[in-house]
Every structure is written in C-alpha cells, then in structure tokens.
mmCIF file of C-alpha atoms in Angstrom:
data_model
loop_
_atom_site.group_PDB
_atom_site.id
_atom_site.type_symbol
_atom_site.label_atom_id
_atom_site.label_comp_id
_atom_site.label_asym_id
_atom_site.label_seq_id
_atom_site.Cartn_x
_atom_site.Cartn_y
_atom_site.Cartn_z
ATOM 1 C CA UNK K 77 60.211 -3.108 55.833
ATOM 2 C CA UNK K 78 56.695 -3.907 54.409
ATOM 3 C CA UNK K 79 53.866 -7.305 54.376
ATOM 4 C CA UNK K 80 55.341 -8.074 50.970
ATOM 5 C CA UNK K 81 58.591 -8.863 52.098
ATOM 6 C CA UNK K 82 58.013 -10.789 55.026
ATOM 7 C CA UNK K 83 54.905 -12.713 52.841
ATOM 8 C CA UNK K 84 58.131 -13.343 50.727
ATOM 9 C CA UNK K 85 60.773 -14.234 53.096
ATOM 10 C CA UNK K 86 58.487 -17.130 54.661
ATOM 11 C CA UNK K 87 57.830 -18.765 50.674
ATOM 12 C CA UNK K 88 61.460 -18.342 50.071
ATOM 13 C CA UNK K 89 61.941 -21.215 53.245
ATOM 14 C CA UNK K 90 58.945 -22.246 52.496
ATOM 15 C CA UNK K 91 59.821 -23.150 49.320
ATOM 16 C CA UNK K 92 63.109 -24.839 49.985
ATOM 17 C CA UNK K 93 65.351 -21.756 49.448
ATOM 18 C CA UNK K 94 63.876 -21.790 45.760
ATOM 19 C CA UNK K 95 62.976 -18.167 44.477
ATOM 20 C CA UNK K 96 61.113 -19.525 41.073
ATOM 21 C CA UNK K 97 58.511 -22.443 43.455
ATOM 22 C CA UNK K 98 58.698 -18.929 45.905
ATOM 23 C CA UNK K 99 57.690 -16.840 43.360
ATOM 24 C CA UNK K 100 55.129 -19.066 41.940
ATOM 25 C CA UNK K 101 53.738 -19.977 45.415
ATOM 26 C CA UNK K 102 52.757 -16.513 45.841
ATOM 27 C CA UNK K 103 51.922 -15.586 42.178
ATOM 28 C CA UNK K 104 54.828 -12.866 41.968
ATOM 29 C CA UNK K 105 58.170 -12.402 39.506
ATOM 30 C CA UNK K 106 61.363 -14.278 40.810
ATOM 31 C CA UNK K 107 63.019 -10.651 39.751
ATOM 32 C CA UNK K 108 60.575 -9.006 42.015
ATOM 33 C CA UNK K 109 61.013 -11.117 44.838
ATOM 34 C CA UNK K 110 64.626 -11.161 44.528
ATOM 35 C CA UNK K 111 64.631 -7.489 44.302
ATOM 36 C CA UNK K 112 62.405 -7.248 47.377
ATOM 37 C CA UNK K 113 64.842 -9.478 49.574
ATOM 38 C CA UNK K 114 68.273 -7.650 48.462
ATOM 39 C CA UNK K 115 65.762 -4.377 50.092
ATOM 40 C CA UNK K 116 64.931 -5.690 52.942
ATOM 41 C CA UNK K 117 68.298 -7.451 54.098
ATOM 42 C CA UNK K 118 70.111 -3.878 53.133
ATOM 43 C CA UNK K 119 67.381 -2.274 55.575
ATOM 44 C CA UNK K 120 67.934 -4.767 58.269
ATOM 45 C CA UNK K 121 71.629 -5.024 57.735
ATOM 46 C CA UNK K 122 72.332 -8.931 57.655
ATOM 47 C CA UNK K 123 71.634 -11.240 55.238
ATOM 48 C CA UNK K 124 68.888 -13.615 56.143
ATOM 49 C CA UNK K 125 69.858 -16.309 53.990
ATOM 50 C CA UNK K 126 73.886 -17.769 52.870
ATOM 51 C CA UNK K 127 74.701 -17.245 49.050
ATOM 52 C CA UNK K 128 76.332 -20.505 46.841
ATOM 53 C CA UNK K 129 77.213 -18.595 43.498
ATOM 54 C CA UNK K 130 73.387 -17.115 42.905
ATOM 55 C CA UNK K 131 71.399 -19.622 44.531
ATOM 56 C CA UNK K 132 70.346 -19.320 48.189
ATOM 57 C CA UNK K 133 72.218 -21.357 50.334
ATOM 58 C CA UNK K 134 71.039 -21.643 54.311
ATOM 59 C CA UNK K 135 69.008 -19.247 56.580
ATOM 60 C CA UNK K 136 71.054 -17.624 58.415
ATOM 61 C CA UNK K 137 70.746 -18.566 62.376
ATOM 62 C CA UNK K 138 69.558 -14.015 62.003
ATOM 63 C CA UNK K 139 67.744 -15.288 59.184
ATOM 64 C CA UNK K 140 65.834 -17.341 61.217
ATOM 65 C CA UNK K 141 65.277 -15.397 64.063
ATOM 66 C CA UNK K 142 63.432 -12.513 61.780
ATOM 67 C CA UNK K 143 61.697 -16.025 59.535
ATOM 68 C CA UNK K 144 60.085 -16.801 63.075
ATOM 69 C CA UNK K 145 58.420 -13.070 63.661
ATOM 70 C CA UNK K 146 57.469 -12.701 60.080
ATOM 71 C CA UNK K 147 55.350 -15.283 60.004
ATOM 72 C CA UNK K 148 53.945 -14.682 63.826
ATOM 73 C CA UNK K 149 53.659 -11.404 61.713
ATOM 74 C CA UNK K 150 51.835 -13.058 58.691
ATOM 75 C CA UNK K 151 49.337 -14.833 61.042
ATOM 76 C CA UNK K 152 48.519 -12.100 62.508
ATOM 77 C CA UNK K 153 47.599 -10.236 60.027
ATOM 78 C CA UNK K 154 45.724 -12.348 58.136
ATOM 79 C CA UNK K 155 43.835 -12.997 61.513
ATOM 80 C CA UNK K 156 43.044 -9.109 60.870
ATOM 81 C CA UNK K 157 41.841 -9.025 57.529
ATOM 82 C CA UNK K 158 39.280 -12.169 58.843
ATOM 83 C CA UNK K 159 38.284 -9.903 62.050
ATOM 84 C CA UNK K 160 37.591 -7.107 59.805
ATOM 85 C CA UNK K 161 35.342 -9.310 57.059
ATOM 86 C CA UNK K 162 33.124 -11.007 59.955
ATOM 87 C CA UNK K 163 32.373 -7.868 61.260
ATOM 88 C CA UNK K 164 31.626 -6.742 58.001
ATOM 89 C CA UNK K 165 29.456 -9.009 57.073
ATOM 90 C CA UNK K 166 31.538 -9.951 53.688
ATOM 91 C CA UNK K 167 29.432 -12.536 51.728
ATOM 92 C CA UNK K 168 32.626 -12.789 49.532
ATOM 93 C CA UNK K 169 36.405 -14.710 50.160
ATOM 94 C CA UNK K 170 38.377 -18.142 49.483
ATOM 95 C CA UNK K 171 38.047 -21.111 51.148
ATOM 96 C CA UNK K 172 40.451 -24.171 50.861
ATOM 97 C CA UNK K 173 39.674 -27.398 52.248
ATOM 98 C CA UNK K 174 41.703 -31.089 51.624
ATOM 99 C CA UNK K 175 39.806 -34.042 53.030
ATOM 100 C CA UNK K 176 39.307 -37.564 51.880
ATOM 101 C CA UNK K 177 37.471 -38.615 48.080
ATOM 102 C CA UNK K 178 34.778 -40.457 50.353
ATOM 103 C CA UNK K 179 33.793 -37.081 52.263
ATOM 104 C CA UNK K 180 34.079 -35.082 49.071
ATOM 105 C CA UNK K 181 31.947 -37.084 47.325
ATOM 106 C CA UNK K 182 29.250 -38.616 49.401
ATOM 107 C CA UNK K 183 29.141 -35.900 52.757
ATOM 108 C CA UNK K 184 29.515 -32.182 50.935
ATOM 109 C CA UNK K 185 27.958 -31.760 48.853
ATOM 110 C CA UNK K 186 25.149 -31.125 50.329
ATOM 111 C CA UNK K 187 27.007 -28.497 52.710
ATOM 112 C CA UNK K 188 28.561 -26.806 50.361
ATOM 113 C CA UNK K 189 25.933 -25.979 48.296
ATOM 114 C CA UNK K 190 23.859 -24.565 51.268
ATOM 115 C CA UNK K 191 27.107 -22.791 52.275
ATOM 116 C CA UNK K 192 26.936 -21.226 48.933
ATOM 117 C CA UNK K 193 23.529 -20.151 49.234
ATOM 118 C CA UNK K 194 24.099 -18.318 52.289
ATOM 119 C CA UNK K 195 27.839 -16.976 50.650
ATOM 120 C CA UNK K 196 27.214 -16.722 46.956
ATOM 121 C CA UNK K 197 30.664 -15.081 46.390
ATOM 122 C CA UNK K 198 32.683 -17.627 48.060
ATOM 123 C CA UNK K 199 34.981 -19.445 46.242
ATOM 124 C CA UNK K 200 35.055 -22.742 47.605
ATOM 125 C CA UNK K 201 38.644 -25.291 46.672
ATOM 126 C CA UNK K 202 38.230 -28.853 47.669
ATOM 127 C CA UNK K 203 41.462 -31.483 47.437
ATOM 128 C CA UNK K 204 40.483 -34.445 47.377
ATOM 129 C CA UNK K 205 43.247 -36.965 49.008
ATOM 130 C CA UNK K 206 44.577 -40.024 50.080
ATOM 131 C CA UNK K 207 44.115 -40.055 54.086
ATOM 132 C CA UNK K 208 47.943 -39.717 54.465
ATOM 133 C CA UNK K 209 48.693 -36.641 52.095
ATOM 134 C CA UNK K 210 45.700 -34.729 54.600
ATOM 135 C CA UNK K 211 47.653 -33.247 56.834
ATOM 136 C CA UNK K 212 50.748 -32.635 55.550
ATOM 137 C CA UNK K 213 48.487 -30.310 53.365
ATOM 138 C CA UNK K 214 47.279 -28.466 56.310
ATOM 139 C CA UNK K 215 50.662 -28.473 58.007
ATOM 140 C CA UNK K 216 52.496 -26.450 54.896
ATOM 141 C CA UNK K 217 49.314 -24.082 54.756
ATOM 142 C CA UNK K 218 48.682 -25.016 51.501
ATOM 143 C CA UNK K 219 44.506 -25.624 52.304
ATOM 144 C CA UNK K 220 42.283 -23.654 55.251
ATOM 145 C CA UNK K 221 41.064 -26.445 56.729
ATOM 146 C CA UNK K 222 40.947 -30.215 56.537
ATOM 147 C CA UNK K 223 38.666 -32.950 57.144
ATOM 148 C CA UNK K 224 39.660 -36.528 57.867
ATOM 149 C CA UNK K 225 38.550 -39.476 59.890
ATOM 150 C CA UNK K 226 40.375 -41.594 62.372
ATOM 151 C CA UNK K 227 39.449 -44.884 64.325
ATOM 152 C CA UNK K 228 41.503 -43.871 67.452
ATOM 153 C CA UNK K 229 42.549 -40.827 68.624
ATOM 154 C CA UNK K 230 42.410 -37.214 67.390
ATOM 155 C CA UNK K 231 44.522 -36.160 64.473
ATOM 156 C CA UNK K 232 47.265 -33.682 65.646
ATOM 157 C CA UNK K 233 48.680 -30.472 63.902
ATOM 158 C CA UNK K 234 45.580 -28.772 65.509
ATOM 159 C CA UNK K 235 42.290 -28.350 66.711
ATOM 160 C CA UNK K 236 40.779 -31.332 65.890
ATOM 161 C CA UNK K 237 36.374 -30.813 65.908
ATOM 162 C CA UNK K 238 34.354 -34.051 66.040
ATOM 163 C CA UNK K 239 31.927 -34.260 63.653
ATOM 164 C CA UNK K 240 30.194 -37.488 63.382
ATOM 165 C CA UNK K 241 30.939 -41.343 63.240
ATOM 166 C CA UNK K 242 30.438 -43.483 60.765
ATOM 167 C CA UNK K 243 30.812 -47.305 60.198
ATOM 168 C CA UNK K 244 32.141 -49.251 57.689
ATOM 169 C CA UNK K 245 30.445 -52.191 55.286
ATOM 170 C CA UNK K 246 31.343 -54.536 53.647
ATOM 171 C CA UNK K 247 29.486 -54.680 50.353
ATOM 172 C CA UNK K 248 29.559 -57.800 47.933
ATOM 173 C CA UNK K 249 28.007 -58.211 44.354
ATOM 174 C CA UNK K 250 24.167 -59.452 44.527
ATOM 175 C CA UNK K 251 24.048 -63.583 44.971
ATOM 176 C CA UNK K 252 26.993 -63.553 47.004
ATOM 177 C CA UNK K 253 28.242 -66.241 49.221
ATOM 178 C CA UNK K 254 28.707 -63.957 52.252
ATOM 179 C CA UNK K 255 24.609 -62.243 51.270
ATOM 180 C CA UNK K 256 23.443 -65.241 51.519
ATOM 181 C CA UNK K 257 24.620 -66.101 55.609
ATOM 182 C CA UNK K 258 21.460 -66.092 58.191
ATOM 183 C CA UNK K 259 24.089 -65.004 60.521
ATOM 184 C CA UNK K 260 26.333 -62.165 61.762
ATOM 185 C CA UNK K 261 29.672 -61.939 59.590
ATOM 186 C CA UNK K 262 32.675 -62.897 61.700
ATOM 187 C CA UNK K 263 36.105 -61.694 60.627
ATOM 188 C CA UNK K 264 36.793 -65.305 59.477
ATOM 189 C CA UNK K 265 34.161 -65.120 56.628
ATOM 190 C CA UNK K 266 35.879 -61.944 55.646
ATOM 191 C CA UNK K 267 39.279 -63.888 55.571
ATOM 192 C CA UNK K 268 38.212 -66.237 53.253
ATOM 193 C CA UNK K 269 37.748 -63.535 49.967
ATOM 194 C CA UNK K 270 40.328 -60.985 49.165
ATOM 195 C CA UNK K 271 39.163 -57.440 50.598
ATOM 196 C CA UNK K 272 39.175 -54.380 48.608
ATOM 197 C CA UNK K 273 39.390 -51.076 50.757
ATOM 198 C CA UNK K 274 41.260 -48.008 51.120
ATOM 199 C CA UNK K 275 44.778 -46.711 50.573
ATOM 200 C CA UNK K 276 44.977 -46.510 54.802
ATOM 201 C CA UNK K 277 44.737 -50.794 54.779
ATOM 202 C CA UNK K 278 47.911 -50.816 53.443
ATOM 203 C CA UNK K 279 49.330 -49.444 56.700
ATOM 204 C CA UNK K 280 50.137 -51.801 59.614
ATOM 205 C CA UNK K 281 48.627 -50.092 62.048
ATOM 206 C CA UNK K 282 44.972 -50.343 60.235
ATOM 207 C CA UNK K 283 42.399 -50.894 62.154
ATOM 208 C CA UNK K 284 41.463 -53.526 59.345
ATOM 209 C CA UNK K 285 44.090 -55.146 60.344
ATOM 210 C CA UNK K 286 44.213 -55.128 63.885
ATOM 211 C CA UNK K 287 41.159 -56.202 64.320
ATOM 212 C CA UNK K 288 42.346 -59.076 61.809
ATOM 213 C CA UNK K 289 45.225 -60.015 63.181
ATOM 214 C CA UNK K 290 43.105 -59.868 66.905
ATOM 215 C CA UNK K 291 40.694 -62.828 65.221
ATOM 216 C CA UNK K 292 44.855 -64.471 64.221
ATOM 217 C CA UNK K 293 43.893 -63.826 60.878
ATOM 218 C CA UNK K 294 45.626 -61.959 57.790
ATOM 219 C CA UNK K 295 43.613 -60.041 55.690
ATOM 220 C CA UNK K 296 44.204 -60.584 51.826
ATOM 221 C CA UNK K 297 44.010 -57.564 50.148
ATOM 222 C CA UNK K 298 43.252 -57.634 46.410
ATOM 223 C CA UNK K 299 42.899 -53.368 45.759
ATOM 224 C CA UNK K 300 43.464 -50.411 47.269
ATOM 225 C CA UNK K 301 41.469 -46.727 46.387
ATOM 226 C CA UNK K 302 41.238 -43.914 47.644
ATOM 227 C CA UNK K 303 38.239 -43.299 45.854
ATOM 228 C CA UNK K 304 34.827 -45.427 46.861
ATOM 229 C CA UNK K 305 33.428 -45.365 43.988
ATOM 230 C CA UNK K 306 36.159 -47.444 42.759
ATOM 231 C CA UNK K 307 36.309 -49.429 45.061
ATOM 232 C CA UNK K 308 32.541 -50.687 43.973
ATOM 233 C CA UNK K 309 33.704 -50.842 40.906
ATOM 234 C CA UNK K 310 36.093 -53.482 41.214
ATOM 235 C CA UNK K 311 34.020 -55.295 43.727
ATOM 236 C CA UNK K 312 31.705 -55.755 40.563
ATOM 237 C CA UNK K 313 34.035 -56.767 38.895
ATOM 238 C CA UNK K 314 35.155 -60.085 41.090
ATOM 239 C CA UNK K 315 38.753 -58.723 42.365
ATOM 240 C CA UNK K 316 36.817 -59.182 46.392
ATOM 241 C CA UNK K 317 34.925 -58.391 48.987
ATOM 242 C CA UNK K 318 34.853 -54.330 49.016
ATOM 243 C CA UNK K 319 35.086 -52.614 52.951
ATOM 244 C CA UNK K 320 33.729 -49.052 52.652
ATOM 245 C CA UNK K 321 32.008 -46.241 54.714
ATOM 246 C CA UNK K 322 28.527 -46.592 55.348
ATOM 247 C CA UNK K 323 28.338 -42.887 53.748
ATOM 248 C CA UNK K 324 29.689 -44.519 50.479
ATOM 249 C CA UNK K 325 26.274 -46.743 49.686
ATOM 250 C CA UNK K 326 23.603 -44.814 47.470
ATOM 251 C CA UNK K 327 20.426 -46.520 47.834
ATOM 252 C CA UNK K 328 21.202 -47.118 43.334
ATOM 253 C CA UNK K 329 23.970 -49.019 44.193
ATOM 254 C CA UNK K 330 21.891 -51.717 45.975
ATOM 255 C CA UNK K 331 20.522 -52.546 42.157
ATOM 256 C CA UNK K 332 24.272 -54.374 42.230
ATOM 257 C CA UNK K 333 25.322 -54.454 45.275
ATOM 258 C CA UNK K 334 24.768 -56.079 48.943
ATOM 259 C CA UNK K 335 25.959 -53.375 51.977
ATOM 260 C CA UNK K 336 26.895 -56.217 54.700
ATOM 261 C CA UNK K 337 26.657 -54.982 58.622
ATOM 262 C CA UNK K 338 30.160 -55.170 60.579
ATOM 263 C CA UNK K 339 30.040 -52.944 63.066
ATOM 264 C CA UNK K 340 30.683 -55.534 65.273
ATOM 265 C CA UNK K 341 34.107 -56.365 63.513
ATOM 266 C CA UNK K 342 35.536 -52.913 62.728
ATOM 267 C CA UNK K 343 36.259 -50.467 65.345
ATOM 268 C CA UNK K 344 34.052 -47.181 64.946
ATOM 269 C CA UNK K 345 35.731 -44.246 62.937
ATOM 270 C CA UNK K 346 35.093 -40.400 63.375
ATOM 271 C CA UNK K 347 35.609 -37.643 61.209
ATOM 272 C CA UNK K 348 37.251 -34.624 62.368
ATOM 273 C CA UNK K 349 37.364 -31.061 61.064
ATOM 274 C CA UNK K 350 40.952 -29.725 61.714
ATOM 275 C CA UNK K 351 41.266 -26.034 61.824
ATOM 276 C CA UNK K 352 44.258 -23.803 63.398
ATOM 277 C CA UNK K 353 45.334 -22.948 66.233
ATOM 278 C CA UNK K 354 44.469 -18.405 67.675
ATOM 279 C CA UNK K 355 43.648 -17.813 64.492
ATOM 280 C CA UNK K 356 40.181 -15.967 63.296
ATOM 281 C CA UNK K 357 37.559 -17.704 62.181
ATOM 282 C CA UNK K 358 35.633 -16.561 59.560
ATOM 283 C CA UNK K 359 32.076 -17.289 59.862
ATOM 284 C CA UNK K 360 32.043 -19.235 56.602
ATOM 285 C CA UNK K 361 33.955 -21.364 58.090
ATOM 286 C CA UNK K 362 31.638 -21.868 61.465
ATOM 287 C CA UNK K 363 28.618 -22.109 59.158
ATOM 288 C CA UNK K 364 30.311 -24.918 57.087
ATOM 289 C CA UNK K 365 30.941 -26.915 60.730
ATOM 290 C CA UNK K 366 27.139 -26.591 62.040
ATOM 291 C CA UNK K 367 26.014 -27.751 58.358
ATOM 292 C CA UNK K 368 28.281 -31.037 58.637
ATOM 293 C CA UNK K 369 27.784 -31.059 62.012
ATOM 294 C CA UNK K 370 24.369 -29.257 63.646
ATOM 295 C CA UNK K 371 25.714 -30.146 67.474
ATOM 296 C CA UNK K 372 28.267 -28.037 67.371
ATOM 297 C CA UNK K 373 27.925 -24.213 69.029
ATOM 298 C CA UNK K 374 29.006 -21.134 66.907
ATOM 299 C CA UNK K 375 29.882 -19.447 69.956
ATOM 300 C CA UNK K 376 32.264 -22.497 71.374
ATOM 301 C CA UNK K 377 33.879 -22.915 67.961
ATOM 302 C CA UNK K 378 35.239 -19.190 67.819
ATOM 303 C CA UNK K 379 36.558 -19.144 71.274
ATOM 304 C CA UNK K 380 38.201 -22.725 71.649
ATOM 305 C CA UNK K 381 39.356 -21.480 67.654
ATOM 306 C CA UNK K 382 40.401 -18.048 68.935
ATOM 307 C CA UNK K 383 42.463 -19.043 71.940
ATOM 308 C CA UNK K 384 39.952 -18.304 74.258
ATOM 309 C CA UNK K 385 38.757 -20.902 75.921
ATOM 310 C CA UNK K 386 38.963 -24.869 76.390
ATOM 311 C CA UNK K 387 37.252 -27.596 73.801
ATOM 312 C CA UNK K 388 34.475 -29.646 75.265
ATOM 313 C CA UNK K 389 32.813 -31.150 72.231
ATOM 314 C CA UNK K 390 29.281 -32.879 72.669
ATOM 315 C CA UNK K 391 29.758 -36.541 71.448
ATOM 316 C CA UNK K 392 29.378 -36.397 67.777
ATOM 317 C CA UNK K 393 26.142 -37.872 66.144
ATOM 318 C CA UNK K 394 25.918 -41.168 64.556
ATOM 319 C CA UNK K 395 26.328 -40.876 60.296
ATOM 320 C CA UNK K 396 23.018 -42.746 60.296
ATOM 321 C CA UNK K 397 21.363 -40.306 63.142
ATOM 322 C CA UNK K 398 22.448 -37.015 60.723
ATOM 323 C CA UNK K 399 20.527 -38.778 57.644
ATOM 324 C CA UNK K 400 17.549 -39.583 60.216
ATOM 325 C CA UNK K 401 17.461 -35.896 61.216
ATOM 326 C CA UNK K 402 17.763 -34.442 57.021
ATOM 327 C CA UNK K 403 15.132 -36.766 55.771
ATOM 328 C CA UNK K 404 13.087 -35.519 59.066
ATOM 329 C CA UNK K 405 13.970 -31.837 57.981
ATOM 330 C CA UNK K 406 12.945 -32.409 54.126
ATOM 331 C CA UNK K 407 9.665 -33.508 55.478
ATOM 332 C CA UNK K 408 8.837 -31.182 57.652
ATOM 333 C CA UNK K 409 10.111 -28.274 54.813
ATOM 334 C CA UNK K 410 7.845 -30.631 52.200
ATOM 335 C CA UNK K 411 4.497 -30.495 54.424
#
C-alpha cells in the first residue's frame, strides 16, 4: 500500500467516481490510476468501488471506511511535509488562494509583492471568484486558503481569522444630484435611483437588502458584477448609483467619480482569512496573514491552526486605519 494509491482513490471519490477526471486532477493517466486501484483492492481483499460494466458505480461500505482513513493519512502526510519544509526554512512552495475580485485587485497586490521578497521561489496562484463560490473551492480542497468578507458572523468551513473591517461607499459621477446634497445620505435617497452593486446584493439575506427593508424600501438593482472596476465603469455609463467596498476606490477615481459616505446606512464588513483546521501552517502563509493584518500574532496563529489553542483574535482594525499605518511606515522609510 502506498500514499500514491491512497491519493488516487480519494481523487476518484472526489471526482464523482470519474476516473478520467480524477486522472486530470492528480496529473496522472487513466490507465495508471486504474492499475493502482486494482493493486490496492487486491491487497485489501475487497473492492473500494462497485462496478457497472467498465465504469465505477458506487463506494462500497468497506471502501467508505478506507477512504475516511486514507484522507486522514494524506492529511497527516501533508502536515509532515509542511513541518519539514518549515524546519528546513524552505523558501519555495505553492500557495493557492481564492478571494473576491476586490480583495485580489485592491488588497493583496502589495502584500503578495512583499511576500515574494521573503520567498522569491514561492508560486502564488490567485483565483478571483464570486462570494458564493469561494468557500466551496476551499471545502473541495482546490485552494489552500480563502479570503472572504461578511457583514455578520464569521464564515464556516475552517478557522476564520479576522483581518480588517471596512465600509461601503456610494459612488456617483461628478455633478450627480446625490453629490450636491448638503447632508448625510439616507436610505430613501438611494432608493430613488437604480443601483450598481456586487452580485451578493441579489441574495435575499444580503445586508444591503436588509438595510433597505428596515427602512421599508426595496433596492432597485440595475446591474451587478463581482468586479469593482466594472461597477465603476457602469456607474460612469449612467446605469445607476454604485455601491462598493471603500478599498476599491483609488485616488485617480476622483477625476470622474464622487464617493459618498454611507457608514451609517450599511453595516461594517469584516474580511476573514479562512484556514484548515489541525494543519501545520507553512511559514509563508503566516507571513501573508501578518502582511495583510499586522495585529495577528504568528505564534498564536500557528497554535490555533494546529489545534493546540482556542482562538482569541484581537479586534480587527478598520481598513482606513491600516492605510494610515502604511502611509506612516512609507514616510518613515523615506526619511
């Protein structure tokens, strides 16, 4: 029995018993996987999967028990490799993460650039996704970690580490009537215009819809996108008032757009780093967490992820506070 054989049967199960898909996922050949499966079943003395003709049909009861233990063994094998790499202070590896377009475009570039300075041989694979797809990629094992935002409870599916809090902004073209109001915006002001917002705004449980419902209004969603740059583009095209994350606004946007404060209208959001439980954390993952959120303690993060301590995270700072720290740090370096 080999780790490769165990990896192959888990890949088959995760691919819905499709050997061709499993082979693609583990970069093997279909014939190679079939041969290893046959050898493993021969050693075990029973079938892991039932057959229908030449196709796999179902997981046998005994096969289900084997798969459960195979996953545990593979998990611990990955932990041993990660532990060894940390002890050798290896500067290479692969990091795959899923997050929203906004985080990938406006939050991570500087952190990833600084991470690469410490780990020049590290390959980073970023998969921008809509909110609804991110956690599913994590749960299926397709990515190592995710960064996702909520306006309420922490995301489920792993260890959620709060990184920072942020507010949304209403965005309108220069000269728009809302930009000329000499008072704070109200929900009824926004209700008078079609909105251009994130895809999550379509969900009944979205905080945007709840805020409108609390004021007895219904938002008119004219257009949605997962990409904040597209939201700004369609606002400029006249489709409506944009609602987007504050970090998605660059100084250059002020040439064409006006950002309006709506902190009192919509709840604050929190961005979370979600990691796997009972996992040996690679050093570059801990470094990335600190680069995005300096308040995170490296030692505590490692203990919590390894299952050796309960989480007691510090209150995450506001995005605006992080930006002010970055400005002061840059000024200090320049001096």
